[in-house]
Tab-separated table of C-alpha atoms in Angstrom:
chain	number	residue	atom	x	y	z
P	1	MET	CA	0.000	0.000	0.000
P	2	GLU	CA	1.391	3.409	-1.008
P	3	GLN	CA	2.223	5.914	1.699
P	4	PRO	CA	0.189	9.177	1.530
P	5	PRO	CA	2.085	12.392	0.690
P	6	GLU	CA	4.074	13.930	3.504
P	7	ILE	CA	2.144	17.183	3.377
P	8	LEU	CA	-1.136	15.272	3.807
P	9	VAL	CA	0.290	13.394	6.762
P	10	GLN	CA	1.401	16.661	8.362
P	11	LEU	CA	-2.009	18.228	7.743
P	12	ILE	CA	-3.831	15.302	9.332
P	13	ASP	CA	-1.432	15.337	12.256
P	14	GLY	CA	-1.965	19.085	12.712
P	15	LEU	CA	-5.740	18.725	12.661
P	16	ASP	CA	-5.522	15.890	15.162
P	17	ARG	CA	-3.406	17.977	17.531
P	18	ALA	CA	-5.789	20.934	17.132
P	19	GLY	CA	-8.716	18.692	17.980
P	20	ARG	CA	-7.025	17.364	21.097
P	21	ILE	CA	-6.162	20.895	22.212
P	22	ALA	CA	-9.750	22.086	21.668
P	23	LEU	CA	-11.122	19.092	23.577
P	24	GLY	CA	-8.715	19.795	26.413
P	25	TRP	CA	-9.901	23.390	26.563
P	26	LEU	CA	-13.545	22.300	26.812
P	27	VAL	CA	-12.957	20.195	29.908
P	28	SER	CA	-10.411	22.438	31.648
P	29	PRO	CA	-11.576	24.896	34.378
P	30	ALA	CA	-8.513	27.055	33.665
P	31	ALA	CA	-9.510	27.222	30.001
P	32	TRP	CA	-13.066	28.255	30.921
P	33	SER	CA	-11.727	31.018	33.145
P	34	GLN	CA	-9.588	32.220	30.243
P	35	PHE	CA	-12.624	32.198	27.928
P	36	ALA	CA	-14.401	34.316	30.535
P	37	LEU	CA	-11.464	36.723	30.636
P	38	LEU	CA	-11.531	36.944	26.852
P	39	ALA	CA	-15.230	37.799	26.884
P	40	VAL	CA	-14.727	40.404	29.607
P	41	SER	CA	-11.779	41.914	27.703
P	42	LEU	CA	-13.857	42.148	24.524
P	43	LEU	CA	-16.822	43.775	26.259
P	44	LEU	CA	-14.584	46.180	28.177
P	45	ALA	CA	-12.720	47.075	24.968
P	46	VAL	CA	-16.012	47.840	23.196
P	47	TYR	CA	-17.193	49.972	26.146
P	48	LEU	CA	-13.909	51.922	26.381
P	49	THR	CA	-13.845	52.453	22.622
P	50	ARG	CA	-17.340	53.979	22.662
P	51	ARG	CA	-16.340	56.350	25.467
P	52	VAL	CA	-12.854	57.279	24.265
P	53	LEU	CA	-13.364	57.426	20.486
P	54	PRO	CA	-15.527	60.622	20.407
P	55	VAL	CA	-13.018	62.388	22.670
P	56	LEU	CA	-10.112	61.424	20.443
P	57	ARG	CA	-11.993	62.528	17.329
P	58	ARG	CA	-12.576	65.979	18.840
P	59	LEU	CA	-8.922	66.286	19.856
P	60	ILE	CA	-7.398	65.079	16.586
P	61	ASP	CA	-9.819	66.469	13.995
P	62	PRO	CA	-8.202	69.634	12.485
P	63	GLY	CA	-11.605	71.005	11.458
P	64	GLU	CA	-11.570	73.339	8.476
P	65	ALA	CA	-7.766	73.697	8.543
P	66	ARG	CA	-6.953	70.929	6.064
P	67	GLU	CA	-3.633	72.312	4.857
P	68	GLY	CA	-0.219	72.435	6.496
P	69	LEU	CA	2.094	69.950	8.176
P	70	PHE	CA	0.240	69.636	11.492
P	71	ALA	CA	-3.131	69.343	9.803
P	72	GLY	CA	-1.748	66.554	7.611
P	73	VAL	CA	-0.389	64.720	10.663
P	74	ARG	CA	-3.716	64.992	12.476
P	75	LEU	CA	-5.624	63.768	9.435
P	76	GLY	CA	-3.225	60.845	9.212
P	77	LEU	CA	-3.806	59.979	12.880
P	78	MET	CA	-7.563	59.990	12.346
P	79	ARG	CA	-7.180	57.173	9.831
P	80	PHE	CA	-5.819	54.958	12.641
P	81	LEU	CA	-8.803	55.457	14.963
P	82	PRO	CA	-10.598	52.272	13.745
P	83	LEU	CA	-7.724	50.303	15.309
P	84	LEU	CA	-8.635	51.528	18.770
P	85	MET	CA	-10.951	48.643	19.742
P	86	PRO	CA	-8.697	45.687	18.769
P	87	VAL	CA	-5.652	47.434	20.261
P	88	ILE	CA	-7.434	47.953	23.590
P	89	ALA	CA	-8.665	44.344	23.515
P	90	TYR	CA	-5.120	43.157	22.775
P	91	GLY	CA	-3.768	45.100	25.758
P	92	LEU	CA	-6.463	43.785	28.107
P	93	THR	CA	-5.908	40.185	27.005
P	94	ALA	CA	-2.171	40.631	27.532
P	95	LEU	CA	-2.877	41.631	31.131
P	96	GLY	CA	-5.302	38.701	31.458
P	97	GLU	CA	-2.642	36.297	30.143
P	98	GLU	CA	-0.191	37.429	32.800
P	99	LEU	CA	-2.901	36.937	35.443
P	100	THR	CA	-3.881	33.427	34.340
P	101	ARG	CA	-0.275	32.281	34.034
P	102	SER	CA	0.442	33.472	37.549
P	103	LEU	CA	-2.703	31.750	38.948
P	104	PHE	CA	-2.959	28.559	36.865
P	105	GLY	CA	0.483	28.281	35.248
P	106	SER	CA	-1.192	28.220	31.818
P	107	GLY	CA	-2.536	30.849	29.432
P	108	ALA	CA	-2.839	29.119	26.059
P	109	VAL	CA	-6.497	30.059	25.524
P	110	ILE	CA	-6.142	33.725	26.317
P	111	ALA	CA	-2.869	33.844	24.351
P	112	PHE	CA	-4.781	32.498	21.360
P	113	GLY	CA	-7.438	35.171	21.881
P	114	LYS	CA	-4.742	37.828	22.057
P	115	ARG	CA	-3.360	36.687	18.710
P	116	VAL	CA	-6.887	36.731	17.227
P	117	PHE	CA	-7.304	40.359	18.302
P	118	LEU	CA	-3.985	41.123	16.603
P	119	PHE	CA	-5.289	39.449	13.435
P	120	ILE	CA	-8.452	41.587	13.612
P	121	ALA	CA	-6.270	44.693	13.973
P	122	ALA	CA	-4.307	43.647	10.880
P	123	ARG	CA	-7.518	43.254	8.852
P	124	ILE	CA	-8.793	46.672	9.955
P	125	LEU	CA	-5.395	48.205	9.200
P	126	VAL	CA	-5.474	46.903	5.634
P	127	ARG	CA	-9.142	47.715	5.038
P	128	GLU	CA	-9.373	51.137	6.709
P	129	VAL	CA	-5.868	52.613	6.877
P	130	LEU	CA	-3.699	51.256	4.047
P	131	ARG	CA	-5.760	52.587	1.164
P	132	GLU	CA	-2.852	53.293	-1.199
P	133	GLY	CA	-2.513	50.737	-3.970
P	134	PHE	CA	0.884	49.277	-3.115
P	135	LEU	CA	0.448	49.255	0.671
P	136	HIS	CA	-3.040	47.791	0.386
P	137	LEU	CA	-1.725	45.044	-1.885
P	138	LEU	CA	1.180	44.322	0.472
P	139	GLY	CA	-1.110	44.217	3.485
P	140	ARG	CA	-3.666	42.003	1.785
P	141	TYR	CA	-1.256	39.362	0.513
P	142	VAL	CA	1.511	39.557	3.117
P	143	LEU	CA	0.398	41.116	6.405
P	144	ILE	CA	-2.988	39.378	6.724
P	145	PRO	CA	-1.663	35.860	5.869
P	146	VAL	CA	1.234	36.313	8.320
P	147	ALA	CA	-1.161	37.521	11.023
P	148	ALA	CA	-3.438	34.536	10.353
P	149	LEU	CA	-0.539	32.074	10.681
P	150	TYR	CA	0.553	33.815	13.870
P	151	ALA	CA	-2.964	33.606	15.300
P	152	LEU	CA	-3.046	29.868	14.595
P	153	GLY	CA	0.327	29.471	16.285
P	154	ILE	CA	2.063	27.871	13.300
P	155	LEU	CA	4.061	30.863	12.066
P	156	ASP	CA	7.236	29.758	13.849
P	157	ASP	CA	7.048	26.258	12.384
P	158	ILE	CA	6.580	27.558	8.843
P	159	THR	CA	9.377	30.101	9.298
P	160	LEU	CA	11.722	27.373	10.530
P	161	ARG	CA	10.880	25.151	7.560
P	162	LEU	CA	11.531	28.018	5.125
P	163	GLU	CA	14.821	28.791	6.871
P	164	GLU	CA	15.916	25.181	6.476
P	165	THR	CA	15.005	25.090	2.773
P	166	VAL	CA	18.138	26.250	0.986
P	167	VAL	CA	18.422	27.273	-2.660
P	168	GLN	CA	21.832	27.026	-4.287
P	169	LEU	CA	22.852	28.910	-7.446
P	170	GLY	CA	26.444	28.059	-8.195
P	171	ASN	CA	28.482	29.175	-5.193
P	172	ILE	CA	25.629	31.266	-3.798
P	173	ARG	CA	23.428	29.637	-1.150
P	174	PHE	CA	20.439	31.273	0.492
P	175	SER	CA	17.311	30.121	2.252
P	176	VAL	CA	13.813	30.547	0.901
P	177	MET	CA	12.977	32.623	3.970
P	178	ALA	CA	15.832	35.025	3.210
P	179	LEU	CA	14.557	35.364	-0.353
P	180	ILE	CA	10.993	36.093	0.798
P	181	ARG	CA	12.254	38.523	3.415
P	182	GLY	CA	14.386	40.301	0.813
P	183	VAL	CA	11.542	40.610	-1.700
P	184	ILE	CA	9.122	42.013	0.889
P	185	ALA	CA	11.700	44.330	2.464
P	186	GLY	CA	12.953	45.484	-0.940
P	187	ALA	CA	9.467	46.320	-2.191
P	188	LEU	CA	8.633	48.167	1.025
P	189	LEU	CA	11.952	50.048	1.196
P	190	PHE	CA	11.884	51.240	-2.383
P	191	TRP	CA	8.225	52.240	-2.127
P	192	LEU	CA	9.118	54.189	0.999
P	193	GLY	CA	12.111	55.638	-0.849
P	194	SER	CA	9.908	56.755	-3.755
P	195	TRP	CA	7.405	58.323	-1.379
P	196	SER	CA	10.175	60.075	0.595
P	197	ASN	CA	11.769	61.266	-2.641
P	198	ARG	CA	8.490	62.798	-3.818
P	199	GLN	CA	7.900	64.503	-0.489
P	200	SER	CA	11.432	65.888	-0.274
P	201	ALA	CA	11.319	67.055	-3.922
P	202	ASP	CA	8.014	68.880	-3.347
P	203	TYR	CA	9.395	70.499	-0.195
P	204	ILE	CA	12.657	71.614	-1.844
P	205	LYS	CA	10.934	72.967	-4.966
P	206	ALA	CA	8.567	74.979	-2.772
P	207	GLN	CA	11.453	76.976	-1.232
P	208	PRO	CA	11.397	80.404	-2.954
P	209	THR	CA	14.785	81.472	-1.571
P	210	LEU	CA	16.709	78.799	-3.508
P	211	ARG	CA	17.826	79.309	-7.092
P	212	PRO	CA	16.294	76.877	-9.614
P	213	ALA	CA	19.691	75.232	-10.145
P	214	THR	CA	20.202	74.823	-6.388
P	215	ARG	CA	16.757	73.289	-6.055
P	216	GLU	CA	17.462	70.793	-8.826
P	217	LEU	CA	20.812	69.870	-7.269
P	218	ALA	CA	19.225	69.427	-3.831
P	219	VAL	CA	16.484	67.232	-5.334
P	220	LYS	CA	19.051	65.005	-7.069
P	221	ALA	CA	21.227	64.792	-3.947
P	222	ALA	CA	18.207	63.815	-1.829
P	223	GLU	CA	17.181	61.196	-4.402
P	224	ILE	CA	20.653	59.624	-4.472
P	225	GLY	CA	20.875	59.654	-0.678
P	226	ILE	CA	17.430	58.102	-0.146
P	227	PHE	CA	17.799	55.283	-2.644
P	228	GLY	CA	21.438	54.670	-1.678
P	229	ALA	CA	20.440	54.250	1.960
P	230	SER	CA	17.546	51.985	0.927
P	231	PHE	CA	19.898	49.784	-1.081
P	232	LEU	CA	22.429	49.445	1.757
P	233	LEU	CA	19.659	48.696	4.265
P	234	LEU	CA	18.242	46.023	1.956
P	235	MET	CA	21.673	44.404	1.650
P	236	SER	CA	21.906	44.319	5.444
P	237	ILE	CA	18.414	42.816	5.814
P	238	MET	CA	19.188	40.071	3.297
P	239	GLY	CA	22.406	39.247	5.129
P	240	ILE	CA	24.680	40.188	2.230
P	241	ASP	CA	28.151	41.274	3.289
P	242	LEU	CA	28.578	44.966	2.506
P	243	THR	CA	32.145	44.307	1.394
P	244	ALA	CA	30.538	42.915	-1.747
P	245	VAL	CA	29.332	46.463	-2.437
P	246	ALA	CA	32.959	47.610	-2.456
P	247	VAL	CA	33.772	44.910	-4.994
P	248	LEU	CA	30.788	46.009	-7.071
P	249	GLY	CA	32.010	49.605	-6.883
P	250	GLY	CA	35.420	48.556	-8.159
P	251	ALA	CA	33.839	46.655	-11.039
P	252	LEU	CA	31.690	49.703	-11.819
P	253	GLY	CA	34.797	51.876	-11.894
P	254	VAL	CA	36.430	49.519	-14.384
P	255	GLY	CA	33.261	49.572	-16.493
P	256	ILE	CA	33.253	53.366	-16.508
P	257	GLY	CA	36.883	53.400	-17.526
P	258	LEU	CA	36.284	50.967	-20.390
P	259	GLY	CA	32.958	51.821	-21.904
P	260	LEU	CA	30.890	54.285	-19.880
P	261	GLN	CA	32.983	57.435	-20.267
P	262	GLN	CA	30.182	59.367	-21.948
P	263	ILE	CA	27.665	58.485	-19.250
P	264	ALA	CA	30.103	59.503	-16.526
P	265	ALA	CA	30.986	62.709	-18.402
P	266	ASN	CA	27.325	63.638	-18.783
P	267	PHE	CA	26.670	62.918	-15.117
P	268	VAL	CA	29.577	65.093	-13.941
P	269	SER	CA	28.604	67.801	-16.454
P	270	GLY	CA	25.069	67.787	-15.040
P	271	ILE	CA	26.414	68.339	-11.532
P	272	ILE	CA	28.606	71.224	-12.772
P	273	LEU	CA	25.616	72.832	-14.497
P	274	LEU	CA	23.502	72.582	-11.368
P	275	VAL	CA	26.262	73.936	-9.099
P	276	GLU	CA	27.249	76.869	-11.306
P	277	GLY	CA	23.670	77.846	-12.117
P	278	GLN	CA	24.656	79.591	-15.370
P	279	THR	CA	22.138	77.434	-17.235
P	280	THR	CA	18.988	76.351	-15.464
P	281	VAL	CA	15.356	75.405	-15.961
P	282	GLY	CA	13.436	78.182	-17.714
P	283	ASP	CA	16.360	79.501	-19.759
P	284	TYR	CA	16.050	79.854	-23.518
P	285	VAL	CA	19.322	78.585	-25.013
P	286	GLU	CA	20.819	78.033	-28.420
P	287	LEU	CA	23.683	75.583	-28.978
P	288	ASP	CA	26.361	75.477	-31.650
P	289	GLY	CA	24.640	72.500	-33.234
P	290	GLY	CA	21.535	74.580	-33.923
P	291	GLU	CA	19.411	73.190	-31.082
P	292	ALA	CA	17.341	75.974	-29.525
P	293	GLY	CA	14.548	75.961	-26.990
P	294	THR	CA	13.518	76.499	-23.385
P	295	ILE	CA	15.048	74.166	-20.801
P	296	VAL	CA	12.096	72.380	-19.193
P	297	LYS	CA	13.951	69.604	-17.380
P	298	MET	CA	17.483	68.862	-16.205
P	299	THR	CA	18.376	65.255	-15.423
P	300	ALA	CA	21.583	63.518	-14.425
P	301	ARG	CA	22.281	62.637	-18.070
P	302	ALA	CA	20.763	65.335	-20.267
P	303	CYS	CA	18.769	68.551	-20.511
P	304	VAL	CA	15.395	68.619	-22.229
P	305	LEU	CA	14.715	71.595	-24.505
P	306	GLU	CA	11.190	72.452	-25.606
P	307	THR	CA	10.903	74.253	-28.926
P	308	PHE	CA	8.187	76.814	-29.674
P	309	ASP	CA	6.228	74.176	-31.630
P	310	GLY	CA	6.116	71.752	-28.694
P	311	LYS	CA	8.916	69.387	-29.701
P	312	TRP	CA	11.311	68.114	-27.058
P	313	ILE	CA	15.045	67.937	-27.790
P	314	VAL	CA	17.214	65.838	-25.458
P	315	VAL	CA	20.708	67.353	-25.317
P	316	PRO	CA	23.491	65.565	-23.354
P	317	ASN	CA	24.861	67.652	-20.495
P	318	GLU	CA	28.383	67.427	-21.895
P	319	HIS	CA	27.394	69.668	-24.828
P	320	PHE	CA	26.645	72.515	-22.420
P	321	ILE	CA	30.191	72.279	-21.023
P	322	THR	CA	32.311	71.605	-24.115
P	323	SER	CA	30.536	73.766	-26.735
P	324	ARG	CA	29.432	77.371	-27.064
P	325	VAL	CA	25.975	78.058	-25.650
P	326	VAL	CA	23.969	81.228	-26.192
P	327	ASN	CA	21.765	81.825	-23.169
P	328	TYR	CA	18.981	84.342	-23.626
P	329	SER	CA	18.592	84.408	-19.811
P	330	ASP	CA	15.571	83.555	-17.723
P	331	GLN	CA	12.010	84.021	-18.870
P	332	GLY	CA	10.760	87.550	-18.311
P	333	SER	CA	14.125	89.286	-18.825
P	334	ALA	CA	14.666	92.103	-21.348
P	335	ASN	CA	16.220	91.257	-24.728
P	336	ARG	CA	17.163	93.391	-27.710
P	337	TYR	CA	16.246	92.621	-31.304
P	338	GLU	CA	16.418	94.501	-34.594
P	339	ALA	CA	14.373	94.796	-37.766
P	340	VAL	CA	16.070	95.608	-41.083
P	341	PHE	CA	14.390	97.581	-43.905
P	342	SER	CA	15.262	99.806	-46.888
P	343	VAL	CA	13.923	103.010	-48.421
P	344	SER	CA	14.225	104.452	-51.892
P	345	TYR	CA	17.137	106.700	-52.881
P	346	ASP	CA	14.608	109.422	-53.621
P	347	THR	CA	13.697	109.615	-49.911
P	348	ASP	CA	14.795	112.343	-47.511
P	349	ILE	CA	16.581	109.894	-45.226
P	350	ASN	CA	16.866	112.480	-42.429
P	351	ARG	CA	13.141	112.011	-41.724
P	352	VAL	CA	13.251	108.205	-41.491
P	353	PRO	CA	14.675	107.676	-37.928
P	354	ALA	CA	12.063	109.851	-36.222
P	355	ILE	CA	9.178	108.279	-38.184
P	356	ILE	CA	10.255	104.686	-37.448
P	357	GLU	CA	11.164	105.258	-33.782
P	358	ALA	CA	7.757	106.840	-33.108
P	359	ALA	CA	5.915	103.997	-34.877
P	360	VAL	CA	7.793	101.251	-33.054
P	361	SER	CA	7.515	103.000	-29.665
P	362	ALA	CA	3.731	102.927	-30.009
P	363	LEU	CA	3.666	99.130	-29.865
P	364	PRO	CA	2.543	97.942	-26.395
P	365	PHE	CA	5.316	95.373	-25.869
P	366	ILE	CA	8.209	97.724	-26.702
P	367	LEU	CA	10.305	98.772	-23.671
P	368	GLN	CA	11.744	102.237	-23.119
P	369	LYS	CA	14.313	100.917	-20.645
P	370	PRO	CA	17.153	100.091	-20.814
P	371	ASP	CA	16.758	101.925	-24.135
P	372	GLY	CA	13.957	102.915	-26.456
P	373	PRO	CA	13.769	102.100	-30.168
P	374	ASP	CA	16.832	103.275	-32.072
P	375	CYS	CA	16.760	103.583	-35.881
P	376	GLU	CA	20.208	103.523	-37.497
P	377	LEU	CA	21.518	103.998	-41.023
P	378	ARG	CA	23.311	100.808	-41.976
P	379	GLY	CA	24.489	101.420	-45.541
P	380	PHE	CA	23.717	102.147	-49.183
P	381	GLY	CA	22.507	99.037	-50.969
P	382	ASP	CA	22.077	98.184	-54.604
P	383	SER	CA	18.386	99.066	-54.661
P	384	GLY	CA	17.902	101.391	-51.694
P	385	VAL	CA	19.209	102.892	-48.455
P	386	ASP	CA	19.470	100.280	-45.688
P	387	PHE	CA	18.202	101.013	-42.167
P	388	ALA	CA	17.738	98.923	-38.994
P	389	VAL	CA	15.681	99.674	-35.920
P	390	GLU	CA	16.808	98.182	-32.593
P	391	TYR	CA	14.236	97.631	-29.852
P	392	TRP	CA	13.937	95.966	-26.444
P	393	VAL	CA	11.159	93.592	-25.372
P	394	ASN	CA	10.413	91.822	-22.109
P	395	GLY	CA	10.810	88.226	-23.267
P	396	ILE	CA	12.250	86.088	-26.017
P	397	ASP	CA	11.324	86.056	-29.685
P	398	ASP	CA	11.418	82.276	-29.767
P	399	GLY	CA	8.692	81.641	-32.313
P	400	ARG	CA	5.955	81.324	-29.714
P	401	HIS	CA	6.214	85.022	-28.821
P	402	LYS	CA	6.545	86.752	-32.203
P	403	TYR	CA	7.698	90.342	-31.698
P	404	GLY	CA	9.378	90.767	-35.083
P	405	SER	CA	6.215	90.540	-37.175
P	406	PRO	CA	4.297	93.406	-35.440
P	407	VAL	CA	7.427	95.583	-35.657
P	408	LEU	CA	7.716	95.011	-39.419
P	409	PHE	CA	4.010	95.794	-39.853
P	410	ALA	CA	4.490	99.050	-37.934
P	411	ILE	CA	7.471	100.006	-40.136
P	412	TRP	CA	5.525	99.294	-43.342
P	413	ASN	CA	2.448	101.235	-42.234
P	414	ALA	CA	4.519	104.216	-41.035
P	415	LEU	CA	6.466	104.466	-44.286
P	416	LYS	CA	3.331	104.133	-46.411
P	417	ALA	CA	1.586	106.824	-44.343
P	418	GLU	CA	4.477	109.230	-45.039
P	419	GLY	CA	4.598	108.370	-48.723
P	420	ILE	CA	8.066	106.833	-48.460
P	421	GLU	CA	8.733	104.138	-51.019
P	422	ILE	CA	10.172	100.783	-50.013
P	423	PRO	CA	12.300	99.766	-53.000
P	424	TYR	CA	12.461	96.466	-54.729
P	425	PRO	CA	15.457	95.255	-56.787
P	426	HIS	CA	16.080	97.107	-60.066
P	427	ARG	CA	18.190	95.794	-62.898
P	428	VAL	CA	19.581	97.791	-65.855
P	429	VAL	CA	19.920	95.839	-69.088
P	430	GLU	CA	22.463	97.223	-71.610
P	431	LEU	CA	22.059	96.143	-75.234
P	432	ARG	CA	25.367	96.028	-77.130
P	433	GLN	CA	23.676	95.715	-80.501
P	434	PRO	CA	20.386	97.175	-81.633
P	435	LEU	CA	17.504	94.780	-81.918
P	436	ALA	CA	16.512	93.771	-85.386
P	437	VAL	CA	13.145	95.269	-86.269
P	438	PRO	CA	11.062	93.009	-88.456
P	439	ALA	CA	9.976	94.534	-91.750
C-alpha cells in the first residue's frame, strides 16, 4: 500500500493535535476562566472604545484647517482610529494572560485570543488605513496571511521550515525565507524611498529662496541619498556582506573606464551645471549644433529643450560644457532685437529715424528701458538705403512670442503713411547691338 504524501500526513497530524487541544480546553476549568477573561476583555474594549473614540476625534480632527504639516499629521492619525478597539482588547488580554499564568500556570487560551485580536487589527489596518494601492496590496497578501498564521500558532514552524530550505545557485546559497524577506523588504523600502523622494522634492521645490539650479541639485542629492540608503539597508536585511558592495564599486569603476565614459561625463557635467547655475530650468538657449529651446527639465544625463512648436530635444549635459551656448537668460528678462528695412534713394533719409522710432515706440510690448527704439543707417545698398531699428522687449522672440512681425508691420504702415517708397530690386539691361526690327 502506497504511503500518503508527507504534506497530507502533516495536515492530518496538525488537525488531530488541534482537535485534542480544543477538547482539552472544553474540559479544563482554567480554560473556561480564560474564555471568561476573553469575553470580559472584549466587552470592556467595546465599552472603552465607545467612550474614548468621540473624545479622540474631537482632539485630533483639524476642522476646516486641512492644509499644512500639522493638519496633515492629524488627518493621518484619524485614519488609525478604527484600530482603537482591537488594540485595547489586545492590551487587556495581555494583562489577562499574565494573570492566568500566575494563577494557573497556563494561558494558552487567552494567548490564542490575544493573537486573534492582533489578526483583527491587521484586517482593519489593511481595510481602513492602508488605502494606497501598493500598501493595500502588500497588506492584503503579506500582512494578513502572516497575522493569520501567527494567530493559529504555526508561524514559527513555517518560518523554521523556510529557513531550512536552501536554494543554491552556483556558489551562492540562500534560504527561501531570506529570499521572501528580501523581496518584501525590498518592495517596502523602495516604495518608501519613492514616497520620501516625492515629499522631499516637493518640499525643496517649494522653497522660494533657492535658485532653480540649487533646487534641482538638492532634489538630485536627496534622491541619491534616499535610494542609496535603501539599497544598503536592503543588503543588510538580506544578510549580504557589505564588502561585496565595495567589490561592485570597483567593477563599476572599471566599467566606466572601459565603456561608460560618456555616461560619466554627462553625469559630472550635469552636476557642474547645477552647481554653477549659469544654465537652469526656464532659460532659452541656443547651442552650436543649432538646437534651440527652453530648458524644461534637467536630469543627471541630459537637458530637455522644448521648442516653440512643442517638440522636445534631449541634449546631453556634456554639450553645455564643451561647446558654445547662447543663453537668452531667464524668462521675463529684457532682450534686444532689430528689424532691417530699406527706403528708396529718392527719400529724404533724415526724416526716417524719427518716423520709425515713433511707430515702433507705439507698440505695447516695446520697452523704453534700458533703451527705447533706435533707428540707425546701416548702408547704401544696390536698390535702396538700408536702415535697422533696434528695440527691447520683455521676453524672447522664440517663435511662440513673435515680436518681429508686429514691428515690421508698424514700419511698413509708417512708411506708407508718409509716402516713403520701399524699394524692390532694379536691374539695368544694356544692349550692345540694336535689336533687329522686323519689316
